[in-house]
Short mmCIF file of C-alpha atoms in Angstrom, two decimals:
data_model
loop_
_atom_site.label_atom_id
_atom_site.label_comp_id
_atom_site.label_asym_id
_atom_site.label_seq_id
_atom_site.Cartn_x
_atom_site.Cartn_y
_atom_site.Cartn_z
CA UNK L 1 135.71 69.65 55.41
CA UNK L 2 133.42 68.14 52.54
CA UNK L 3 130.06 67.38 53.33
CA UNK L 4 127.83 68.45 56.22
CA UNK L 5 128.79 68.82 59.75
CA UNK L 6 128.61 66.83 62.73
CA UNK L 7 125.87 68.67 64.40
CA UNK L 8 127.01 70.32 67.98
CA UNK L 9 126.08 68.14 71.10
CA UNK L 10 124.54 69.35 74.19
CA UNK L 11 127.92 68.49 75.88
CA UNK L 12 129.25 71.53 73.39
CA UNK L 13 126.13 73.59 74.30
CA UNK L 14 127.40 72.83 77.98
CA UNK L 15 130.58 73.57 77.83
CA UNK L 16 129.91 76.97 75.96
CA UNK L 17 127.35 77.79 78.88
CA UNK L 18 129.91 76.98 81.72
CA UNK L 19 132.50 79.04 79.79
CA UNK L 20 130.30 82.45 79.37
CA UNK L 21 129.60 81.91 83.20
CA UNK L 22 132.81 81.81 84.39
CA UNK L 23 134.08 84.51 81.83
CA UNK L 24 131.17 86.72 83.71
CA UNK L 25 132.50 85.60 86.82
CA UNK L 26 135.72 86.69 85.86
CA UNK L 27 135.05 90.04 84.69
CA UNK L 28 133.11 91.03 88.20
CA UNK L 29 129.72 89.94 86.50
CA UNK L 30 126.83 88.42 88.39
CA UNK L 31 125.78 86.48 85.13
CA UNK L 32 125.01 86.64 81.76
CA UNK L 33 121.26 87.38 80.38
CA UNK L 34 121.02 86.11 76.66
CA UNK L 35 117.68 87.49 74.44
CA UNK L 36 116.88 85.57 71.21
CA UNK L 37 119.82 85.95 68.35
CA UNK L 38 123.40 84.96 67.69
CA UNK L 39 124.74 84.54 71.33
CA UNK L 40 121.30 82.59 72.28
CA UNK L 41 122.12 80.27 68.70
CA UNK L 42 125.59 79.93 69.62
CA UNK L 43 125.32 79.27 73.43
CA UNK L 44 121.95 76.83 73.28
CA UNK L 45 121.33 75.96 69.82
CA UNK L 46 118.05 77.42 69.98
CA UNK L 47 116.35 79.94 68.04
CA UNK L 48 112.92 81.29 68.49
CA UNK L 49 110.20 80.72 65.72
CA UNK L 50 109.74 83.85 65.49
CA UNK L 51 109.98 87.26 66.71
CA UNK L 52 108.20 88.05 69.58
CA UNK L 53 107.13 90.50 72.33
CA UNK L 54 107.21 87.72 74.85
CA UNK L 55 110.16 87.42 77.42
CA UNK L 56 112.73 84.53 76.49
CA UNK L 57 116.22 84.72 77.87
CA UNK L 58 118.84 82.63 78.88
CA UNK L 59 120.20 83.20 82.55
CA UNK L 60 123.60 81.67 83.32
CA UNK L 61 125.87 82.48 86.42
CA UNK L 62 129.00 80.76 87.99
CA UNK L 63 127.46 78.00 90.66
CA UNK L 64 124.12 78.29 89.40
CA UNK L 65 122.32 75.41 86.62
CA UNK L 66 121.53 77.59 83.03
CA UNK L 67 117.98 78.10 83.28
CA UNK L 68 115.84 79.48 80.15
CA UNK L 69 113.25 81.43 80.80
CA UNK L 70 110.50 80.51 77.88
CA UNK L 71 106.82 81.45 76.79
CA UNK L 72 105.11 78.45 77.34
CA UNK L 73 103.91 78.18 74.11
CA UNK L 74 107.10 78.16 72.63
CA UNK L 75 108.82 75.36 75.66
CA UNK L 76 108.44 72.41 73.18
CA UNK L 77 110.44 73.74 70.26
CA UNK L 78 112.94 74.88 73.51
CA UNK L 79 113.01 71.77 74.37
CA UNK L 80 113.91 70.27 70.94
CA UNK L 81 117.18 72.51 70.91
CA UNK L 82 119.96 70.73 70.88
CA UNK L 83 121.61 72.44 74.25
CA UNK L 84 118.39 71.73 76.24
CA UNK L 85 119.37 68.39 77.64
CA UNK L 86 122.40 70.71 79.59
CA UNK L 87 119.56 73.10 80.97
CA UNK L 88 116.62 73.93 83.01
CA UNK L 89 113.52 75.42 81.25
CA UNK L 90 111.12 77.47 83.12
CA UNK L 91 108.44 78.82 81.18
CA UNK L 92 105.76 81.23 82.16
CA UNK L 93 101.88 81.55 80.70
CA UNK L 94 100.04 84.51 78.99
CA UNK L 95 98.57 86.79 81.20
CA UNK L 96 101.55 86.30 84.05
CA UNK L 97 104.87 88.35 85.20
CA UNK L 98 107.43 87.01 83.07
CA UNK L 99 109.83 88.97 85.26
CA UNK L 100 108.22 88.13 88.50
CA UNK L 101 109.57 84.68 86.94
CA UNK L 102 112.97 85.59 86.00
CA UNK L 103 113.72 87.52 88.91
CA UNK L 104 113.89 84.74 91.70
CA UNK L 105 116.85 83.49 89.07
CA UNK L 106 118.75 86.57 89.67
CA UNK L 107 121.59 88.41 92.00
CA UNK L 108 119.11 91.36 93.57
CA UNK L 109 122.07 93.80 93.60
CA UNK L 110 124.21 91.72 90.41
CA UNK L 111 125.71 93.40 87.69
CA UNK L 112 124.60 91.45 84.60
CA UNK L 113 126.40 91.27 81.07
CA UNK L 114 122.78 91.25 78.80
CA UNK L 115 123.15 90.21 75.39
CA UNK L 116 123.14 93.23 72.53
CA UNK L 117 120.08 92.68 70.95
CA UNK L 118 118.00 92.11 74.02
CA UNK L 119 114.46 94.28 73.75
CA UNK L 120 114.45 96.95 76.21
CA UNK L 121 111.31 96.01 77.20
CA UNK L 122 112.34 93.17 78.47
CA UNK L 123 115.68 94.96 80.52
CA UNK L 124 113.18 97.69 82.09
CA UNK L 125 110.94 94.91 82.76
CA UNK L 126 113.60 93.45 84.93
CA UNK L 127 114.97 96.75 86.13
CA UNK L 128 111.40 97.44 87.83
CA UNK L 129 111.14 94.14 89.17
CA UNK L 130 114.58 93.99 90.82
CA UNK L 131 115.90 97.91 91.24
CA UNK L 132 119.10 96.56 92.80
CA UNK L 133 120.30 95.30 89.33
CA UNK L 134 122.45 97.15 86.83
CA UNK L 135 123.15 95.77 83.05
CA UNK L 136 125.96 96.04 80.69
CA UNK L 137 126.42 94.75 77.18
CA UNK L 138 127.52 91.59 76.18
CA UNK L 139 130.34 93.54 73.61
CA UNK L 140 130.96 95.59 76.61
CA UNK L 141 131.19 93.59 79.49
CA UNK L 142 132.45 90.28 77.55
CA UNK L 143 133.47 91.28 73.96
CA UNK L 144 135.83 88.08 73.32
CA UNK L 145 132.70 85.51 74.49
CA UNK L 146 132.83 84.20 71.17
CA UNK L 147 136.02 85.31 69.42
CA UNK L 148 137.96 82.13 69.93
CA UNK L 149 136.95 78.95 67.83
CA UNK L 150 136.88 75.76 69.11
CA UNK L 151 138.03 72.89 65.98
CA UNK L 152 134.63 71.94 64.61
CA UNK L 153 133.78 75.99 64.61
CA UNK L 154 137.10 76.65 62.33
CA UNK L 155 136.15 73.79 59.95
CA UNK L 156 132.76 75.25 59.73
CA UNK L 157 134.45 78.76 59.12
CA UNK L 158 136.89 77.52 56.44
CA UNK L 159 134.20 75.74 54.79
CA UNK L 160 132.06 79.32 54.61
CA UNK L 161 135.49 80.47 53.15
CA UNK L 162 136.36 78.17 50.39
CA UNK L 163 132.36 78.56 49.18
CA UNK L 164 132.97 81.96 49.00
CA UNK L 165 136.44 81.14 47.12
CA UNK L 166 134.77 79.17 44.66
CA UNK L 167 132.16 82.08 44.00
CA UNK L 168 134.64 84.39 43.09
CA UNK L 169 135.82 82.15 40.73
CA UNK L 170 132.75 81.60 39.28
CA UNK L 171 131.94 85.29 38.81
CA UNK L 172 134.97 86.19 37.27
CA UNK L 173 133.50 84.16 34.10
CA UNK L 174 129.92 86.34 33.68
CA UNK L 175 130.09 89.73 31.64
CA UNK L 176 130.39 92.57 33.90
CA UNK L 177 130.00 95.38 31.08
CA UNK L 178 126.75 96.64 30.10
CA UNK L 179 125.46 95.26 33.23
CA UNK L 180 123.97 96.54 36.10
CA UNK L 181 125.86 96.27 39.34
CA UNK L 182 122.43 94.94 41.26
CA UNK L 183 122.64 92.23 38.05
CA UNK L 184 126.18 90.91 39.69
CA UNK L 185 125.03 91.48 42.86
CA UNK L 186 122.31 88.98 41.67
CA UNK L 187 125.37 86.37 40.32
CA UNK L 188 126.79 86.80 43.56
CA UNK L 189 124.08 85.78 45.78
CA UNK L 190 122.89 82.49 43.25
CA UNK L 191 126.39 81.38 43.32
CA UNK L 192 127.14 81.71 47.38
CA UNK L 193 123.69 79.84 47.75
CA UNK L 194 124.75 77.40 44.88
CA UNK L 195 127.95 76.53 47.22
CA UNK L 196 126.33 75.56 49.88
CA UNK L 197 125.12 79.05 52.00
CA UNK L 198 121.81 78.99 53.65
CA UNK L 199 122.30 83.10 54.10
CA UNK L 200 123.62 85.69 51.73
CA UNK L 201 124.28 88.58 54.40
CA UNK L 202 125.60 91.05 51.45
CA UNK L 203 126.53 91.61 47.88
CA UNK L 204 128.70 94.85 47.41
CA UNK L 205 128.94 95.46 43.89
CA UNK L 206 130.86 98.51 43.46
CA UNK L 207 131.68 100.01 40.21
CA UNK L 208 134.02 103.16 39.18
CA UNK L 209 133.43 105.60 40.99
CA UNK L 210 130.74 103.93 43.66
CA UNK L 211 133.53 101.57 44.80
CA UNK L 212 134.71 104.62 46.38
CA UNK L 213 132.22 103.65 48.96
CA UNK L 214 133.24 101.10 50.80
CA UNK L 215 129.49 99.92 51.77
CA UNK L 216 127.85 100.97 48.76
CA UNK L 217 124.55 99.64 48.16
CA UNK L 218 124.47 97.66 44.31
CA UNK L 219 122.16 99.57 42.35
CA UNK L 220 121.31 100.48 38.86
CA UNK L 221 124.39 101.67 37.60
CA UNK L 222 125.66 100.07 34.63
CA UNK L 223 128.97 99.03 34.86
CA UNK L 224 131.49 100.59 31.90
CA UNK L 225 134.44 99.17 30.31
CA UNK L 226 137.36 100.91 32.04
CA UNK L 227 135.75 100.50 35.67
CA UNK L 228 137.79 99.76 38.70
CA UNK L 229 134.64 97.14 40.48
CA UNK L 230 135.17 96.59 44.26
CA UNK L 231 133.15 93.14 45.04
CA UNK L 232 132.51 92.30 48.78
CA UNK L 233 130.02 89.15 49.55
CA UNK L 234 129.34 87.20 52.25
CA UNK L 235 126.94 85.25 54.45
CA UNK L 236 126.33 82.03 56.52
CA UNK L 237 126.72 78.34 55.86
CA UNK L 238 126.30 75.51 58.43
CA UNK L 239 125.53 78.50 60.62
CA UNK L 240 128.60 80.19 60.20
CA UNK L 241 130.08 83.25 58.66
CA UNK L 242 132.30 83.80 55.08
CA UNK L 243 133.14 87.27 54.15
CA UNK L 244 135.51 87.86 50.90
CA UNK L 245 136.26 91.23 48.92
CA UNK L 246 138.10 91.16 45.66
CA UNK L 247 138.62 94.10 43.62
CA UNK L 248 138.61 93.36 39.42
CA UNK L 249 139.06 95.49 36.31
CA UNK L 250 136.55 95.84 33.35
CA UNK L 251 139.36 95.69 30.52
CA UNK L 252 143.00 96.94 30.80
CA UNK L 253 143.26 99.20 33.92
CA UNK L 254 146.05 102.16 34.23
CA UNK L 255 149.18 102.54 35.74
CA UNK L 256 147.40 104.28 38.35
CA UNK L 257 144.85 101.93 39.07
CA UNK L 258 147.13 99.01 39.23
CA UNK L 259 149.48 101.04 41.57
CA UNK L 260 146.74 101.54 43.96
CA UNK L 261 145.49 98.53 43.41
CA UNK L 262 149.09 96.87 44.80
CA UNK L 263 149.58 99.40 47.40
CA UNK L 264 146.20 97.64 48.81
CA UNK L 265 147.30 94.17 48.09
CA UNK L 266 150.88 95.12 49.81
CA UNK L 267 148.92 96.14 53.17
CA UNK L 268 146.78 93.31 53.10
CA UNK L 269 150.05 91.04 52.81
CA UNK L 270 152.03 93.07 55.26
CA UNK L 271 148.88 92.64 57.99
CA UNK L 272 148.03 89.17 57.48
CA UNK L 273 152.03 88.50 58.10
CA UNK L 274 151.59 90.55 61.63
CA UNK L 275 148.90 88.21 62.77
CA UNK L 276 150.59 86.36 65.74
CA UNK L 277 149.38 85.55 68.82
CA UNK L 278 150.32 87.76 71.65
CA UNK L 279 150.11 91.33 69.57
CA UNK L 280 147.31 94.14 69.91
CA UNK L 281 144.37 94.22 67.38
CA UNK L 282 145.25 97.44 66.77
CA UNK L 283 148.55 95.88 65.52
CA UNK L 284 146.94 94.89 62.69
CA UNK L 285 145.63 98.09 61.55
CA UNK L 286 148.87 99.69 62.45
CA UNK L 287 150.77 97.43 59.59
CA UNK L 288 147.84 97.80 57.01
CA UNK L 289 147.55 101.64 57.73
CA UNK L 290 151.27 102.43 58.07
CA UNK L 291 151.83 101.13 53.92
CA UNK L 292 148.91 102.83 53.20
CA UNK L 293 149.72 105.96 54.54
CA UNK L 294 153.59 105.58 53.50
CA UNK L 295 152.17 105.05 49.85
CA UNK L 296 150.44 108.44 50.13
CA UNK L 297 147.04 107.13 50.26
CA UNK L 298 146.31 107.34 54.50
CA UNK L 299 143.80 109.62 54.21
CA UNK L 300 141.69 107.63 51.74
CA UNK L 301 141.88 104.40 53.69
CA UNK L 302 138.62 105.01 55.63
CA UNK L 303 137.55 102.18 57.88
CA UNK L 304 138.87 99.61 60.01
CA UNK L 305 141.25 96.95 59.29
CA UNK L 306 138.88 94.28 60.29
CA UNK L 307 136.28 92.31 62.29
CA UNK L 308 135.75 88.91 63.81
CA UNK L 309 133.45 86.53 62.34
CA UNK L 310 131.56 83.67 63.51
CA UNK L 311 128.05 83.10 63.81
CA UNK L 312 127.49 86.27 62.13
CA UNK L 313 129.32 87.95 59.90
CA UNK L 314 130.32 91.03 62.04
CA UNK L 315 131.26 90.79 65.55
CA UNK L 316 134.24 91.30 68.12
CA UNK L 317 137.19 91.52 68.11
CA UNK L 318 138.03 94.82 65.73
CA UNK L 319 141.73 95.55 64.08
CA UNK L 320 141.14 99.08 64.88
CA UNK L 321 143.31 102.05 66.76
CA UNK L 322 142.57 101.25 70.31
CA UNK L 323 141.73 97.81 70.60
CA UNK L 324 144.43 96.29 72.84
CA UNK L 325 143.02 92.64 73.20
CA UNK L 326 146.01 90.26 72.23
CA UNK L 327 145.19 87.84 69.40
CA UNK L 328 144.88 84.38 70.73
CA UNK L 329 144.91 81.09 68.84
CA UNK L 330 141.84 80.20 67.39
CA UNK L 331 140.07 83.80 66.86
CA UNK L 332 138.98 84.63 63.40
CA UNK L 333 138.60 88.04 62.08
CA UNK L 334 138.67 89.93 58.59
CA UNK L 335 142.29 91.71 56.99
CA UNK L 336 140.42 94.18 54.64
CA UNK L 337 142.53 97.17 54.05
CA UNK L 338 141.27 99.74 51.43
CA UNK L 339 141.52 103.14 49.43
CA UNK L 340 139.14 104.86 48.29
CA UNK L 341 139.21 107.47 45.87
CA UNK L 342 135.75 109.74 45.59
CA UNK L 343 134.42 110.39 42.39
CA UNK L 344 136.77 107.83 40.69
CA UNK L 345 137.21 104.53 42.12
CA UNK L 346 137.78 102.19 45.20
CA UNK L 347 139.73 99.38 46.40
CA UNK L 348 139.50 96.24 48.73
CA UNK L 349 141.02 93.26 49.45
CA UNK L 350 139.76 91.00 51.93
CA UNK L 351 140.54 87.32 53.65
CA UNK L 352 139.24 85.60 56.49
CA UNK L 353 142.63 84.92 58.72
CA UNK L 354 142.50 82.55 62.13
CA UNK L 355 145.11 83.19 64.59
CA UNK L 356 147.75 80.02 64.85
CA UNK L 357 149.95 78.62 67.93
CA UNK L 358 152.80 80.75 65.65
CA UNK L 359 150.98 82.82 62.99
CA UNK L 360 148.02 83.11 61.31
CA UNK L 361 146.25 81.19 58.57
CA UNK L 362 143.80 82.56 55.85
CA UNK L 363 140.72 81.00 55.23
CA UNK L 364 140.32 82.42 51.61
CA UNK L 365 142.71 81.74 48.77
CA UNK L 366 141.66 83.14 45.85
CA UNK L 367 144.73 84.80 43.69
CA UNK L 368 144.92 88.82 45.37
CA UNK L 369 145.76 90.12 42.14
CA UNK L 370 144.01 92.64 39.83
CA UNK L 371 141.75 90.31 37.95
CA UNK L 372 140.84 91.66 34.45
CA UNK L 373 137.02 90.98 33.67
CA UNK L 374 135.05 91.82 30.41
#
């Protein structure tokens, strides 16, 4: 995809908002209650100016018209959204009951999927209006609401991916010794936003033995010749979410470091070829974790294989022990297998994959192997 987007219609917002309804229906939910954030974005198209104490939220239920529930100073940027021609606002003034509004929306004795981030102000505000009700989470109640992408989402998502691509080659051109990791981290962040992101969501710069930390913060450290550097970067263009790790060398790494360093590229390889639709999540991990482990290293790989992506960078579903969902066509998720080594060094490998009719396909395609930097 080259260019900007064709911007989603309300008959998209519509569609979305008829699907979460009858996914709540499906699961024995009364509805779904959606606060400002991510699942409000993805579902309406509308964000909030701002953060705010006031009550807005998004009720939708199987038979019923999506109604948003909206300060009403805020109801004409609502009603700019690009969903709102496929729903109802009702907005409510200072000084009144937003939930004595809300409530006439709702099942009295329904079971409601709320979304994550919802204030819970606002969920004991409803509790104590309508005592009958009972809430669960969104990740809970519906964790796959948004794990499979429609067409325009996956062009969107591969377009995240290739800026990220084109980053990484970028940065393996800059001088990484005598440097300070948060200097990189800097590189990082210029170059994402050069290629077209609107959000840099994180910059892991990792060097010798702080790669060993698989989230580690880039700080002051000045990077050495003869580090191992762990690089991990992401964020969000045309609203949706790239998230790459490469692992490169500062000069010529040892036999050791470039045996780990395969073992992790070997995983990677060996989970991205499991990807099919109709196996476990936990699948995945089980391939990544099983070389890993075989290689001597299972004790050192630390974290889950990997997480969806979307409209933000981190969401359901998880490759992780446990997690039976089956892949289906069209979810996206990270294959990110690791080792990490404390006190020496770390390392990652990471692609965006999306889940085929007969495989999977990766949305990053940058060369996997040890890179030597300078």
């Amino acid at each position: 995809m080259t260019g900007t987007p064709a911007p989603f219609t309300a008959d998209d917002y519509q569609e979305r908002m008829e699907r979460a309804a009858r996914a709540a229906a499906d699961a024995g939910l009364a509805g779904v209650l959606v606060a400002p954030g991510p699942d409000l974005v993805w579902l309406t198209g509308y964000a909030p100016p701002a953060a705010t104490e006031r009550l807005t939220l998004l009720v939708l239920a199987a038979g019923q018209d999506p109604v948003l529930v909206v300060p009403t100073l805020e109801a004409p940027d609502a009603e700019k959204a690009a969903g709102a021609p496929a729903l109802t606002l009702r907005d409510w003034t200072d000084g009144k009951d937003p939930y004595a509004t809300t409530a006439p929306l709702l099942d009295t004795a329904g079971r409601f999927g709320v979304s994550d981030n919802a204030w819970a102000l606002h969920l004991l505000g409803l509790q104590k209006a309508l005592p009958g009700t009972s809430y669960v989470s969104l990740t809970e109640g519906l964790p796959m609401l948004r794990a499979v992408k429609d067409t325009a989402e996956l062009e969107r998502l591969a377009a995240a991916g290739a800026a990220a691509d084109t980053t990484y080659e970028e940065i393996l051109k800059v001088s990484f010794a005598g440097r300070r990791e948060s200097e990189v981290a800097g590189d990082l962040a210029d170059l994402l936003r050069r290629f077209g992101h609107s959000q840099v969501d994180f910059t892991v710069v990792g060097s010798g033995p702080n790669g060993a930390n698989p989230h580690h913060e880039a700080g002051e450290r000045v990077i050495e010749n003869g580090d191992m550097v762990v690089l991990d970067f992401g964020g969000l263009k045309h609203g949706y979410g790239s998230d790459t790790s490469r692992t490169v060398h500062v000069g010529e790494p040892s036999a050791e470091e470039r045996r780990v360093h395969d073992v992790v590229r070997e995983a990677q390889e060996a989970a991205f070829r499991a990807v099919r639709p109709g196996i476990a999540c936990q699948d995945v991990d089980r391939v990544a974790r099983a070389h890993i482990t075989e290689a001597g290293y299972g004790d050192r790989f630390i974290h889950r294989t990997g997480h969806g992506i979307g409209v933000t960078t981190h969401e359901p579903p998880y490759m992780i022990e446990g997690e039976e969902q089956p892949l289906v066509p069209g979810m996206c998720f990270s294959v990110e297998p690791g080792i990490y080594l404390p006190g020496r060094f770390g390392v990652r490998i990471e692609d965006i994959v999306t889940v085929t009719e007969d495989g999977g396909r990766r949305l990053n395609n940058t060369s996997r192997e040890l890179a030597v930097v300078h």
